Amino acid sequence: NSTVLPGLLILAAMLAGGPPAPAQPLPAPPPVSAGAARTLNDPIFPSLGQLGLDVRHYDVALTVAEPGTPELSGAVTLTLAATRPLAEVRLDFYGPTVTAVRWNGQAAPFRMEPDRQKLVVTPPAPLLPGQEARLTVEYQGAPGVILDPDFSTPLRLGWQAVPAGEGGAGANFTLSEPQGTHTFLPTNDHPSDKATFTTRVTVPPGFTAAASGLEGAVVEGSGTRTFVFTQAEPIPTYALAVHVNRFERVMAPPVPVGANGAPVVRRDYFPVGTADSTRSAYARTDEMLRVLSGWFGPYPFGAYGVAVVTPPLPALETATLSTMPVRSSNERVAVHELAHQWFGDAVSPATWADVWLNEGFATYAELLWTEAQGGDGQAVAARWYAILAQGGTRPLVATQAGQLFDRSAYQRGALALHALRAAVGDAAFRAFLHAYTARFSGKSLTTADLLTFAHTQVGGAGEAALRTWVESPGLPPLPVPAH
Ligand code: TYR
């Protein structure tokens, strides 16, 4: 959670623990000129994605032969569709060297545009709307280095390597928001193109792999083990978790908070030797699932749990399996990342300018959890308000990368929901949240879509309360809901 980012700790960890950089970080790519407007034209990251490309499914096979080193080999088959004729497929990729590309099983010509971090594949014939194709990419080597553009501290995005030593056996994991997934996977790397995933991870004996989704049977090879995971509901690419470590997998009883009371599988992954004080942050996940699903509606996926990692990075809401650094292992961050399963992973922002739709809602869950414990929610809101009054604020739609995870995205975003609640009352607020997740799960929306939806659900007064917090340049008055 970026509100408590220990910048110096992160920097120290990067300098002390990180493996040598396999490549120089790239400067931000130039914006695509109008004539070649083939990207998704994201207002914050204009080079990401391809206009007209719809990746429906990623079938991912990763082999991590030496956990703790950056190297990996991969074979991914993407199920592609198009919303306009595509003579080329331009995937975001800044990963290992590509060794083979196949289109529906046949070798296909490809090239890299390293400055734009694109893998460009030419199919035998243009992909047309209504058609589906399978694109296979094989690759091997070290992932590229993309430095995070939006935290004030250097953070290497995407595929992480934690070298062996210091009590650990060597680990790898993903930490990709906003655009790190294409350091290890060729993707249409944008939250407006969500997809389902099958993830197969092959590791040496003694290691355990974990990934987003439900786990299948482990396949024992000669001197390897392959773990298989199925993420059956669409998620944004940045939310894909992949972990390799010497893990203890701890199962807990399923929690009946899925659609129509369906059981949600509960499993957590702790590196061998994880302290009890770290594990205890996750002892109340069952209760958190019940409290949050009461406010938000059915839990959107088939499983939930955490994978704990040792570097002092920010926590990330990877789908079905939040990535939780030891140092962020506390109930407040735990409830924040759990809330992101609804807001971020199931209901996703259509552009990076709309990321407050993730962070504001997840931050608001911290207040709801405080209240569920008998604590004073209004005091939480007042603290957020004081932070903004002191530190300054901005309208909620971000205009630059440095704003994506700032106080306004988190605390002002949360106060926008508090204002909606104050305007319409608890019962209508709860009904609104249920309707919102029901309407937008599996989809992506803009801030304007939220306001339109609020108008239809709670009427003009509710929409106006929200809109003031979305749009006004200054800080609106602190909302005080009546109970
Ligand atoms: N979304 C994270 C949160 O829960 C913050 C974060 C953002 C973490 C980007 C990692 C990252 O790469 O607040």
CSV table of C-alpha atoms and ligand atoms in Angstrom, one decimal:
chain,number,residue,atom,x,y,z
A,1,ASN,CA,0.0,0.0,0.0
A,2,SER,CA,1.6,3.1,-1.2
A,3,THR,CA,0.4,5.4,1.5
A,4,VAL,CA,2.9,3.9,3.8
A,5,LEU,CA,5.7,3.2,1.3
A,6,PRO,CA,9.0,3.1,3.0
A,7,GLY,CA,11.0,4.6,0.2
A,8,LEU,CA,14.4,4.2,1.7
A,9,LEU,CA,13.8,0.6,2.7
A,10,ILE,CA,12.8,-0.2,-0.9
A,11,LEU,CA,15.8,1.6,-2.3
A,12,ALA,CA,18.0,-0.3,0.2
A,13,ALA,CA,16.5,-3.6,-0.8
A,14,MET,CA,17.0,-2.9,-4.4
A,15,LEU,CA,20.6,-2.1,-3.9
A,16,ALA,CA,21.4,-4.8,-1.5
A,17,GLY,CA,19.2,-7.7,-2.5
A,18,GLY,CA,18.4,-7.3,-6.1
A,19,PRO,CA,20.1,-9.3,-8.8
A,20,PRO,CA,22.2,-7.3,-11.4
A,21,ALA,CA,20.1,-5.6,-13.9
A,22,PRO,CA,20.0,-7.7,-17.1
A,23,ALA,CA,19.3,-4.6,-19.2
A,24,GLN,CA,19.3,-0.9,-18.9
A,25,PRO,CA,15.9,0.6,-17.9
A,26,LEU,CA,14.2,2.2,-20.9
A,27,PRO,CA,13.1,5.8,-21.0
A,28,ALA,CA,9.3,6.2,-21.5
A,29,PRO,CA,8.5,5.4,-25.2
A,30,PRO,CA,7.5,8.3,-27.4
A,31,PRO,CA,3.7,8.6,-27.9
A,32,VAL,CA,2.5,6.9,-31.0
A,33,SER,CA,1.8,9.4,-33.8
A,34,ALA,CA,-1.7,9.8,-35.0
A,35,GLY,CA,-1.1,8.0,-38.3
A,36,ALA,CA,0.1,4.9,-36.5
A,37,ALA,CA,-2.6,5.1,-33.8
A,38,ARG,CA,-2.6,1.4,-33.2
A,39,THR,CA,-2.2,1.4,-29.4
A,40,LEU,CA,-5.1,1.8,-26.9
A,41,ASN,CA,-4.0,5.4,-26.4
A,42,ASP,CA,-4.2,5.2,-22.6
A,43,PRO,CA,-4.1,8.8,-21.2
A,44,ILE,CA,-1.2,7.8,-18.8
A,45,PHE,CA,0.6,5.1,-20.8
A,46,PRO,CA,-0.1,5.8,-24.5
A,47,SER,CA,2.1,3.1,-25.9
A,48,LEU,CA,0.3,0.1,-24.2
A,49,GLY,CA,-1.9,-2.3,-26.0
A,50,GLN,CA,-3.2,-2.6,-29.5
A,51,LEU,CA,-6.4,-1.1,-30.7
A,52,GLY,CA,-8.8,-3.7,-31.9
A,53,LEU,CA,-7.1,-6.7,-30.3
A,54,ASP,CA,-9.0,-8.8,-27.8
A,55,VAL,CA,-7.0,-11.5,-26.0
A,56,ARG,CA,-9.5,-13.9,-24.5
A,57,HIS,CA,-7.3,-16.4,-22.8
A,58,TYR,CA,-3.6,-16.9,-22.0
A,59,ASP,CA,-2.3,-20.4,-21.7
A,60,VAL,CA,1.0,-19.8,-19.9
A,61,ALA,CA,3.8,-22.3,-19.3
A,62,LEU,CA,6.8,-21.0,-17.4
A,63,THR,CA,9.8,-22.9,-16.4
A,64,VAL,CA,11.9,-21.6,-13.5
A,65,ALA,CA,15.0,-23.8,-13.5
A,66,GLU,CA,16.9,-21.8,-10.9
A,67,PRO,CA,14.6,-20.0,-8.5
A,68,GLY,CA,16.0,-16.7,-7.2
A,69,THR,CA,17.7,-15.9,-10.6
A,70,PRO,CA,15.8,-13.8,-13.1
A,71,GLU,CA,16.0,-16.3,-15.9
A,72,LEU,CA,13.0,-18.1,-17.1
A,73,SER,CA,11.7,-19.8,-20.2
A,74,GLY,CA,8.1,-19.5,-21.3
A,75,ALA,CA,5.6,-20.8,-23.9
A,76,VAL,CA,2.4,-18.9,-24.0
A,77,THR,CA,-0.6,-19.5,-26.3
A,78,LEU,CA,-3.0,-16.6,-26.6
A,79,THR,CA,-6.5,-17.0,-27.8
A,80,LEU,CA,-7.1,-13.9,-29.9
A,81,ALA,CA,-10.1,-12.1,-31.4
A,82,ALA,CA,-10.3,-8.8,-33.1
A,83,THR,CA,-12.8,-5.9,-33.1
A,84,ARG,CA,-11.3,-4.5,-36.3
A,85,PRO,CA,-9.2,-6.2,-39.0
A,86,LEU,CA,-5.7,-6.7,-37.8
A,87,ALA,CA,-2.9,-7.2,-40.4
A,88,GLU,CA,-0.4,-7.4,-37.6
A,89,VAL,CA,-0.7,-8.4,-33.9
A,90,ARG,CA,1.3,-6.1,-31.7
A,91,LEU,CA,1.8,-7.4,-28.2
A,92,ASP,CA,3.5,-5.6,-25.4
A,93,PHE,CA,6.6,-7.6,-24.6
A,94,TYR,CA,9.9,-6.6,-23.0
A,95,GLY,CA,10.9,-10.0,-21.9
A,96,PRO,CA,13.4,-12.7,-22.7
A,97,THR,CA,14.5,-13.5,-26.2
A,98,VAL,CA,11.8,-14.9,-28.4
A,99,THR,CA,12.7,-18.2,-29.9
A,100,ALA,CA,9.6,-19.2,-31.8
A,101,VAL,CA,6.2,-17.8,-32.9
A,102,ARG,CA,3.3,-19.9,-34.3
A,103,TRP,CA,0.0,-18.8,-35.7
A,104,ASN,CA,-2.6,-21.5,-35.4
A,105,GLY,CA,0.3,-24.0,-35.1
A,106,GLN,CA,2.3,-22.7,-38.2
A,107,ALA,CA,5.5,-20.7,-37.9
A,108,ALA,CA,4.8,-17.0,-38.4
A,109,PRO,CA,7.1,-14.1,-39.1
A,110,PHE,CA,7.8,-11.8,-36.1
A,111,ARG,CA,10.0,-8.9,-35.1
A,112,MET,CA,10.7,-6.9,-31.9
A,113,GLU,CA,10.3,-3.1,-31.7
A,114,PRO,CA,12.4,-2.8,-28.5
A,115,ASP,CA,11.9,1.0,-28.1
A,116,ARG,CA,8.1,0.5,-27.9
A,117,GLN,CA,8.4,-2.8,-26.1
A,118,LYS,CA,6.4,-4.5,-28.8
A,119,LEU,CA,6.5,-8.0,-30.3
A,120,VAL,CA,5.0,-7.7,-33.8
A,121,VAL,CA,3.6,-10.8,-35.5
A,122,THR,CA,2.3,-11.0,-39.0
A,123,PRO,CA,-0.4,-13.6,-39.5
A,124,PRO,CA,-0.8,-15.4,-42.9
A,125,ALA,CA,-4.0,-13.4,-43.4
A,126,PRO,CA,-5.4,-10.5,-41.3
A,127,LEU,CA,-7.4,-11.4,-38.2
A,128,LEU,CA,-11.0,-10.3,-38.8
A,129,PRO,CA,-13.8,-9.6,-36.4
A,130,GLY,CA,-15.7,-12.8,-35.7
A,131,GLN,CA,-12.6,-15.0,-36.1
A,132,GLU,CA,-10.5,-16.5,-33.4
A,133,ALA,CA,-6.8,-17.5,-33.6
A,134,ARG,CA,-4.2,-19.1,-31.4
A,135,LEU,CA,-0.8,-17.3,-31.2
A,136,THR,CA,2.0,-19.2,-29.5
A,137,VAL,CA,5.2,-17.4,-28.4
A,138,GLU,CA,8.2,-19.2,-26.9
A,139,TYR,CA,11.0,-17.4,-25.2
A,140,GLN,CA,14.0,-17.9,-22.9
A,141,GLY,CA,16.4,-15.7,-20.9
A,142,ALA,CA,16.2,-12.7,-18.5
A,143,PRO,CA,13.1,-10.4,-18.4
A,144,GLY,CA,13.5,-6.8,-19.3
A,145,VAL,CA,13.7,-4.1,-16.6
A,146,ILE,CA,10.8,-1.6,-16.4
A,147,LEU,CA,11.2,0.8,-13.6
A,148,ASP,CA,7.9,1.9,-12.0
A,149,PRO,CA,6.9,5.3,-13.3
A,150,ASP,CA,4.5,6.2,-10.6
A,151,PHE,CA,6.1,5.7,-7.2
A,152,SER,CA,8.6,8.2,-6.0
A,153,THR,CA,11.0,5.4,-5.2
A,154,PRO,CA,12.6,3.0,-7.7
A,155,LEU,CA,10.6,-0.1,-8.0
A,156,ARG,CA,11.3,-2.7,-10.6
A,157,LEU,CA,8.1,-4.0,-12.1
A,158,GLY,CA,7.1,-7.4,-13.3
A,159,TRP,CA,9.2,-10.5,-12.7
A,160,GLN,CA,11.0,-10.3,-9.4
A,161,ALA,CA,14.0,-12.4,-8.3
A,162,VAL,CA,14.9,-12.9,-4.7
A,163,PRO,CA,18.4,-14.5,-4.6
A,164,ALA,CA,19.1,-17.5,-2.3
A,165,GLY,CA,20.7,-16.6,1.0
A,166,GLU,CA,19.6,-14.6,3.9
A,167,GLY,CA,17.5,-17.5,5.1
A,168,GLY,CA,15.7,-17.9,1.8
A,169,ALA,CA,16.2,-20.6,-0.8
A,170,GLY,CA,15.7,-18.3,-3.8
A,171,ALA,CA,12.3,-17.1,-4.9
A,172,ASN,CA,10.5,-15.4,-7.8
A,173,PHE,CA,7.2,-13.6,-8.1
A,174,THR,CA,5.3,-11.1,-10.1
A,175,LEU,CA,4.6,-7.5,-9.0
A,176,SER,CA,3.3,-5.9,-12.1
A,177,GLU,CA,0.9,-3.0,-11.6
A,178,PRO,CA,0.6,-1.1,-13.8
A,179,GLN,CA,2.6,-2.5,-16.8
A,180,GLY,CA,5.1,-5.0,-15.5
A,181,THR,CA,3.5,-8.2,-16.8
A,182,HIS,CA,5.1,-7.7,-20.2
A,183,THR,CA,8.5,-8.2,-18.7
A,184,PHE,CA,7.8,-11.9,-18.6
A,185,LEU,CA,4.7,-12.5,-20.7
A,186,PRO,CA,3.7,-11.2,-24.2
A,187,THR,CA,0.3,-9.5,-23.5
A,188,ASN,CA,-2.1,-6.9,-24.5
A,189,ASP,CA,-1.0,-5.3,-21.3
A,190,HIS,CA,-3.9,-3.0,-20.4
A,191,PRO,CA,-6.8,-3.4,-17.9
A,192,SER,CA,-9.4,-2.7,-20.7
A,193,ASP,CA,-8.5,-6.1,-22.2
A,194,LYS,CA,-9.1,-8.6,-19.4
A,195,ALA,CA,-8.7,-12.3,-20.0
A,196,THR,CA,-8.7,-15.7,-18.3
A,197,PHE,CA,-5.5,-17.6,-17.6
A,198,THR,CA,-4.2,-21.1,-17.4
A,199,THR,CA,-0.8,-20.9,-15.7
A,200,ARG,CA,1.6,-23.9,-15.6
A,201,VAL,CA,4.8,-23.4,-13.6
A,202,THR,CA,7.6,-25.9,-13.7
A,203,VAL,CA,10.1,-25.8,-10.8
A,204,PRO,CA,12.9,-28.0,-9.3
A,205,PRO,CA,12.0,-30.5,-6.6
A,206,GLY,CA,11.5,-28.9,-3.2
A,207,PHE,CA,10.0,-25.7,-4.6
A,208,THR,CA,6.3,-24.9,-4.8
A,209,ALA,CA,4.7,-22.7,-7.4
A,210,ALA,CA,1.5,-20.7,-6.8
A,211,ALA,CA,-0.5,-18.6,-9.2
A,212,SER,CA,-3.9,-16.9,-9.6
A,213,GLY,CA,-6.8,-19.3,-9.8
A,214,LEU,CA,-7.8,-22.8,-8.7
A,215,GLU,CA,-5.0,-25.3,-8.4
A,216,GLY,CA,-5.1,-28.6,-10.4
A,217,ALA,CA,-3.0,-31.7,-9.9
A,218,VAL,CA,0.8,-31.4,-9.7
A,219,VAL,CA,2.6,-33.1,-12.6
A,220,GLU,CA,5.8,-34.8,-11.5
A,221,GLY,CA,8.4,-34.8,-14.3
A,222,SER,CA,12.0,-36.1,-14.3
A,223,GLY,CA,13.6,-33.8,-11.8
A,224,THR,CA,10.8,-31.2,-12.1
A,225,ARG,CA,7.3,-30.5,-10.7
A,226,THR,CA,4.7,-28.6,-12.7
A,227,PHE,CA,1.9,-26.8,-10.9
A,228,VAL,CA,-1.2,-25.9,-12.8
A,229,PHE,CA,-3.7,-23.1,-12.0
A,230,THR,CA,-7.0,-22.0,-13.7
A,231,GLN,CA,-8.2,-18.4,-13.4
A,232,ALA,CA,-11.6,-18.9,-14.9
A,233,GLU,CA,-12.9,-15.3,-14.5
A,234,PRO,CA,-11.3,-12.5,-16.6
A,235,ILE,CA,-8.7,-10.4,-14.8
A,236,PRO,CA,-6.5,-7.5,-15.9
A,237,THR,CA,-3.0,-8.6,-16.9
A,238,TYR,CA,-1.3,-6.8,-14.1
A,239,ALA,CA,-3.3,-8.8,-11.6
A,240,LEU,CA,-1.8,-12.2,-12.5
A,241,ALA,CA,0.1,-13.7,-9.6
A,242,VAL,CA,2.9,-16.2,-10.2
A,243,HIS,CA,5.1,-17.3,-7.2
A,244,VAL,CA,8.0,-19.7,-6.8
A,245,ASN,CA,9.4,-20.4,-3.3
A,246,ARG,CA,9.9,-23.0,-0.7
A,247,PHE,CA,6.4,-22.5,0.5
A,248,GLU,CA,4.2,-24.0,3.1
A,249,ARG,CA,0.7,-24.1,1.7
A,250,VAL,CA,-1.9,-23.7,4.5
A,251,MET,CA,-5.5,-24.6,3.7
A,252,ALA,CA,-8.4,-23.2,5.7
A,253,PRO,CA,-12.1,-24.1,5.6
A,254,PRO,CA,-13.9,-22.8,2.5
A,255,VAL,CA,-16.0,-19.7,3.1
A,256,PRO,CA,-19.6,-19.6,1.6
A,257,VAL,CA,-19.4,-16.1,0.2
A,258,GLY,CA,-19.3,-16.7,-3.6
A,259,ALA,CA,-22.3,-16.3,-5.9
A,260,ASN,CA,-25.4,-17.9,-4.3
A,261,GLY,CA,-23.3,-18.9,-1.3
A,262,ALA,CA,-20.8,-20.9,-3.3
A,263,PRO,CA,-17.8,-22.0,-1.2
A,264,VAL,CA,-14.6,-19.9,-1.8
A,265,VAL,CA,-11.4,-22.1,-1.5
A,266,ARG,CA,-9.0,-20.7,1.2
A,267,ARG,CA,-5.3,-21.2,0.9
A,268,ASP,CA,-2.3,-19.2,2.0
A,269,TYR,CA,1.3,-19.6,1.0
A,270,PHE,CA,4.0,-18.8,3.6
A,271,PRO,CA,7.7,-19.1,2.8
A,272,VAL,CA,9.1,-21.8,5.1
A,273,GLY,CA,10.2,-20.1,8.3
A,274,THR,CA,7.6,-17.3,8.2
A,275,ALA,CA,7.1,-15.9,11.7
A,276,ASP,CA,3.9,-16.3,13.6
A,277,SER,CA,3.6,-12.6,13.9
A,278,THR,CA,3.4,-12.4,10.1
A,279,ARG,CA,0.9,-15.3,9.7
A,280,SER,CA,-1.4,-13.8,12.3
A,281,ALA,CA,-2.3,-10.9,10.0
A,282,TYR,CA,-4.1,-13.5,7.9
A,283,ALA,CA,-5.9,-15.3,10.8
A,284,ARG,CA,-9.1,-13.4,10.2
A,285,THR,CA,-9.4,-13.7,6.4
A,286,ASP,CA,-12.6,-15.7,6.8
A,287,GLU,CA,-14.3,-12.9,8.8
A,288,MET,CA,-13.0,-10.3,6.4
A,289,LEU,CA,-14.5,-12.2,3.5
A,290,ARG,CA,-17.9,-12.3,5.3
A,291,VAL,CA,-17.8,-8.6,6.2
A,292,LEU,CA,-16.7,-7.3,2.8
A,293,SER,CA,-19.1,-9.6,0.8
A,294,GLY,CA,-21.9,-8.2,3.0
A,295,TRP,CA,-21.1,-4.7,1.7
A,296,PHE,CA,-19.8,-5.5,-1.8
A,297,GLY,CA,-21.8,-8.5,-2.9
A,298,PRO,CA,-20.6,-12.1,-3.6
A,299,TYR,CA,-16.9,-12.7,-3.7
A,300,PRO,CA,-16.0,-12.7,-7.4
A,301,PHE,CA,-13.5,-15.6,-7.7
A,302,GLY,CA,-13.2,-19.3,-6.6
A,303,ALA,CA,-10.4,-18.9,-4.2
A,304,TYR,CA,-8.7,-16.4,-1.9
A,305,GLY,CA,-5.5,-16.2,0.1
A,306,VAL,CA,-2.2,-14.6,0.3
A,307,ALA,CA,1.4,-15.4,-0.8
A,308,VAL,CA,3.9,-13.8,1.5
A,309,VAL,CA,7.1,-12.4,0.1
A,310,THR,CA,10.2,-11.2,1.9
A,311,PRO,CA,11.3,-8.0,0.1
A,312,PRO,CA,9.9,-4.7,1.5
A,313,LEU,CA,7.8,-3.9,-1.6
A,314,PRO,CA,4.3,-2.6,-1.6
A,315,ALA,CA,1.5,-5.2,-1.3
A,316,LEU,CA,-0.4,-6.0,-4.5
A,317,GLU,CA,-3.9,-7.4,-5.0
A,318,THR,CA,-2.9,-10.2,-7.4
A,319,ALA,CA,-6.1,-12.1,-8.3
A,320,THR,CA,-7.2,-14.8,-5.8
A,321,LEU,CA,-3.8,-14.6,-4.2
A,322,SER,CA,-2.7,-11.2,-2.8
A,323,THR,CA,1.1,-10.7,-2.8
A,324,MET,CA,1.9,-9.6,0.8
A,325,PRO,CA,5.4,-8.5,1.9
A,326,VAL,CA,6.3,-9.5,5.4
A,327,ARG,CA,6.5,-5.8,6.4
A,328,SER,CA,2.9,-5.1,5.1
A,329,SER,CA,1.5,-8.1,6.9
A,330,ASN,CA,-1.1,-6.3,9.1
A,331,GLU,CA,-4.9,-6.4,9.1
A,332,ARG,CA,-5.3,-3.0,7.5
A,333,VAL,CA,-3.3,-3.9,4.4
A,334,ALA,CA,-4.8,-7.4,4.4
A,335,VAL,CA,-8.3,-6.0,4.2
A,336,HIS,CA,-7.3,-3.4,1.6
A,337,GLU,CA,-5.9,-6.1,-0.8
A,338,LEU,CA,-8.9,-8.4,-0.2
A,339,ALA,CA,-11.2,-5.5,-1.2
A,340,HIS,CA,-9.3,-5.1,-4.4
A,341,GLN,CA,-10.5,-8.6,-5.5
A,342,TRP,CA,-13.8,-6.9,-6.1
A,343,PHE,CA,-12.4,-3.5,-7.0
A,344,GLY,CA,-9.5,-3.8,-9.4
A,345,ASP,CA,-9.5,-7.5,-10.2
A,346,ALA,CA,-13.2,-8.2,-10.9
A,347,VAL,CA,-14.3,-4.6,-11.6
A,348,SER,CA,-11.4,-2.9,-13.4
A,349,PRO,CA,-10.5,0.6,-14.6
A,350,ALA,CA,-10.9,1.2,-18.3
A,351,THR,CA,-7.8,3.4,-18.4
A,352,TRP,CA,-5.0,4.1,-15.9
A,353,ALA,CA,-6.4,7.5,-15.3
A,354,ASP,CA,-9.3,5.8,-13.6
A,355,VAL,CA,-7.2,3.8,-11.1
A,356,TRP,CA,-8.8,5.6,-8.2
A,357,LEU,CA,-11.7,3.3,-8.8
A,358,ASN,CA,-9.4,0.6,-7.4
A,359,GLU,CA,-7.7,2.4,-4.7
A,360,GLY,CA,-10.5,4.6,-3.4
A,361,PHE,CA,-12.9,1.6,-3.0
A,362,ALA,CA,-10.1,-0.6,-1.4
A,363,THR,CA,-9.2,2.2,1.0
A,364,TYR,CA,-12.9,2.6,1.9
A,365,ALA,CA,-12.9,-1.1,2.9
A,366,GLU,CA,-10.5,-0.2,5.7
A,367,LEU,CA,-13.2,2.0,7.2
A,368,LEU,CA,-15.9,-0.6,6.8
A,369,TRP,CA,-13.7,-3.2,8.5
A,370,THR,CA,-13.0,-0.7,11.4
A,371,GLU,CA,-16.7,-0.3,11.8
A,372,ALA,CA,-17.3,-4.0,11.7
A,373,GLN,CA,-14.9,-4.3,14.7
A,374,GLY,CA,-16.9,-1.8,16.6
A,375,GLY,CA,-14.4,1.0,15.8
A,376,ASP,CA,-15.2,4.6,14.8
A,377,GLY,CA,-15.4,4.9,11.1
A,378,GLN,CA,-16.0,8.6,11.2
A,379,ALA,CA,-12.7,9.0,13.0
A,380,VAL,CA,-11.0,7.1,10.1
A,381,ALA,CA,-12.6,9.4,7.6
A,382,ALA,CA,-11.5,12.5,9.6
A,383,ARG,CA,-7.9,11.2,9.6
A,384,TRP,CA,-8.0,10.8,5.8
A,385,TYR,CA,-9.5,14.3,5.5
A,386,ALA,CA,-6.7,15.8,7.6
A,387,ILE,CA,-4.1,14.1,5.4
A,388,LEU,CA,-5.6,15.7,2.3
A,389,ALA,CA,-6.2,19.1,3.9
A,390,GLN,CA,-2.5,19.1,4.8
A,391,GLY,CA,-0.9,17.4,1.8
A,392,GLY,CA,-3.1,18.9,-1.0
A,393,THR,CA,-5.5,17.1,-3.3
A,394,ARG,CA,-6.6,16.9,-6.9
A,395,PRO,CA,-9.6,15.8,-9.0
A,396,LEU,CA,-9.8,12.0,-9.0
A,397,VAL,CA,-9.1,11.3,-12.7
A,398,ALA,CA,-5.3,11.1,-12.9
A,399,THR,CA,-3.5,13.2,-15.5
A,400,GLN,CA,0.0,11.9,-15.0
A,401,ALA,CA,1.8,8.7,-13.8
A,402,GLY,CA,2.9,10.2,-10.5
A,403,GLN,CA,-0.7,10.5,-9.4
A,404,LEU,CA,-1.8,6.9,-9.9
A,405,PHE,CA,-1.1,5.8,-6.3
A,406,ASP,CA,-1.1,9.2,-4.5
A,407,ARG,CA,-3.2,10.3,-1.5
A,408,SER,CA,-5.9,11.5,-3.7
A,409,ALA,CA,-6.4,8.1,-5.3
A,410,TYR,CA,-6.5,6.5,-1.9
A,411,GLN,CA,-8.0,8.8,0.7
A,412,ARG,CA,-9.9,11.2,-1.5
A,413,GLY,CA,-11.2,8.3,-3.5
A,414,ALA,CA,-12.4,6.7,-0.3
A,415,LEU,CA,-14.0,10.0,0.9
A,416,ALA,CA,-15.9,10.2,-2.4
A,417,LEU,CA,-17.6,6.9,-1.3
A,418,HIS,CA,-18.1,8.2,2.2
A,419,ALA,CA,-19.9,11.2,0.6
A,420,LEU,CA,-22.1,9.0,-1.5
A,421,ARG,CA,-23.0,7.0,1.7
A,422,ALA,CA,-23.8,10.2,3.6
A,423,ALA,CA,-26.0,11.4,0.8
A,424,VAL,CA,-28.1,8.2,0.4
A,425,GLY,CA,-27.9,6.3,3.7
A,426,ASP,CA,-26.4,2.9,4.5
A,427,ALA,CA,-29.0,0.7,3.0
A,428,ALA,CA,-29.0,2.5,-0.4
A,429,PHE,CA,-25.1,2.6,-0.3
A,430,ARG,CA,-24.9,-1.1,0.3
A,431,ALA,CA,-27.4,-1.8,-2.5
A,432,PHE,CA,-25.4,0.5,-4.8
A,433,LEU,CA,-22.2,-1.4,-4.1
A,434,HIS,CA,-23.9,-4.8,-4.7
A,435,ALA,CA,-25.4,-3.5,-8.0
A,436,TYR,CA,-22.1,-2.0,-9.1
A,437,THR,CA,-20.1,-5.2,-8.7
A,438,ALA,CA,-22.9,-7.2,-10.3
A,439,ARG,CA,-23.0,-4.9,-13.3
A,440,PHE,CA,-19.2,-4.5,-13.8
A,441,SER,CA,-17.6,-7.7,-12.7
A,442,GLY,CA,-15.5,-9.1,-15.5
A,443,LYS,CA,-15.6,-5.7,-17.2
A,444,SER,CA,-13.7,-2.4,-17.2
A,445,LEU,CA,-15.2,1.0,-16.7
A,446,THR,CA,-14.4,4.7,-16.7
A,447,THR,CA,-15.1,7.3,-14.0
A,448,ALA,CA,-17.8,8.7,-16.2
A,449,ASP,CA,-19.4,5.2,-16.4
A,450,LEU,CA,-19.5,5.1,-12.6
A,451,LEU,CA,-21.2,8.5,-12.4
A,452,THR,CA,-23.8,7.5,-15.0
A,453,PHE,CA,-24.4,4.2,-13.1
A,454,ALA,CA,-24.7,6.0,-9.8
A,455,HIS,CA,-27.4,8.3,-11.3
A,456,THR,CA,-29.5,5.3,-12.4
A,457,GLN,CA,-29.0,3.5,-9.1
A,458,VAL,CA,-29.3,6.2,-6.4
A,459,GLY,CA,-30.5,9.2,-8.3
A,460,GLY,CA,-29.3,12.8,-8.7
A,461,ALA,CA,-28.4,13.5,-5.1
A,462,GLY,CA,-26.1,10.5,-4.8
A,463,GLU,CA,-24.5,11.2,-8.1
A,464,ALA,CA,-23.9,14.8,-7.2
A,465,ALA,CA,-22.2,13.9,-4.0
A,466,LEU,CA,-19.9,11.6,-5.8
A,467,ARG,CA,-19.3,14.0,-8.7
A,468,THR,CA,-18.2,16.8,-6.3
A,469,TRP,CA,-15.5,14.6,-4.9
A,470,VAL,CA,-14.5,13.4,-8.4
A,471,GLU,CA,-14.3,16.8,-10.0
A,472,SER,CA,-13.8,19.7,-7.7
A,473,PRO,CA,-10.2,21.2,-7.7
A,474,GLY,CA,-10.3,21.8,-4.0
A,475,LEU,CA,-11.3,19.7,-1.0
A,476,PRO,CA,-15.1,19.4,-0.4
A,477,PRO,CA,-16.4,19.5,3.2
A,478,LEU,CA,-16.0,16.3,5.2
A,479,PRO,CA,-19.0,14.1,4.7
A,480,VAL,CA,-20.8,12.9,7.9
A,481,PRO,CA,-23.2,9.9,7.3
A,482,ALA,CA,-26.1,9.6,9.7
A,483,HIS,CA,-26.5,6.1,11.2
B,1,TYR,N1,-2.4,-1.5,-5.7
B,1,TYR,C1,-1.5,-1.6,-4.6
B,1,TYR,C2,-2.3,-1.3,-3.3
B,1,TYR,O1,-2.9,-2.2,-2.9
B,1,TYR,C3,-0.3,-0.6,-4.7
B,1,TYR,C4,0.7,-1.0,-5.7
B,1,TYR,C5,0.8,-0.4,-6.9
B,1,TYR,C6,1.5,-2.1,-5.5
B,1,TYR,C7,1.7,-0.7,-7.9
B,1,TYR,C8,2.5,-2.5,-6.4
B,1,TYR,C9,2.6,-1.8,-7.6
B,1,TYR,O2,3.5,-2.2,-8.5
B,1,TYR,O3,-2.4,-0.3,-2.8
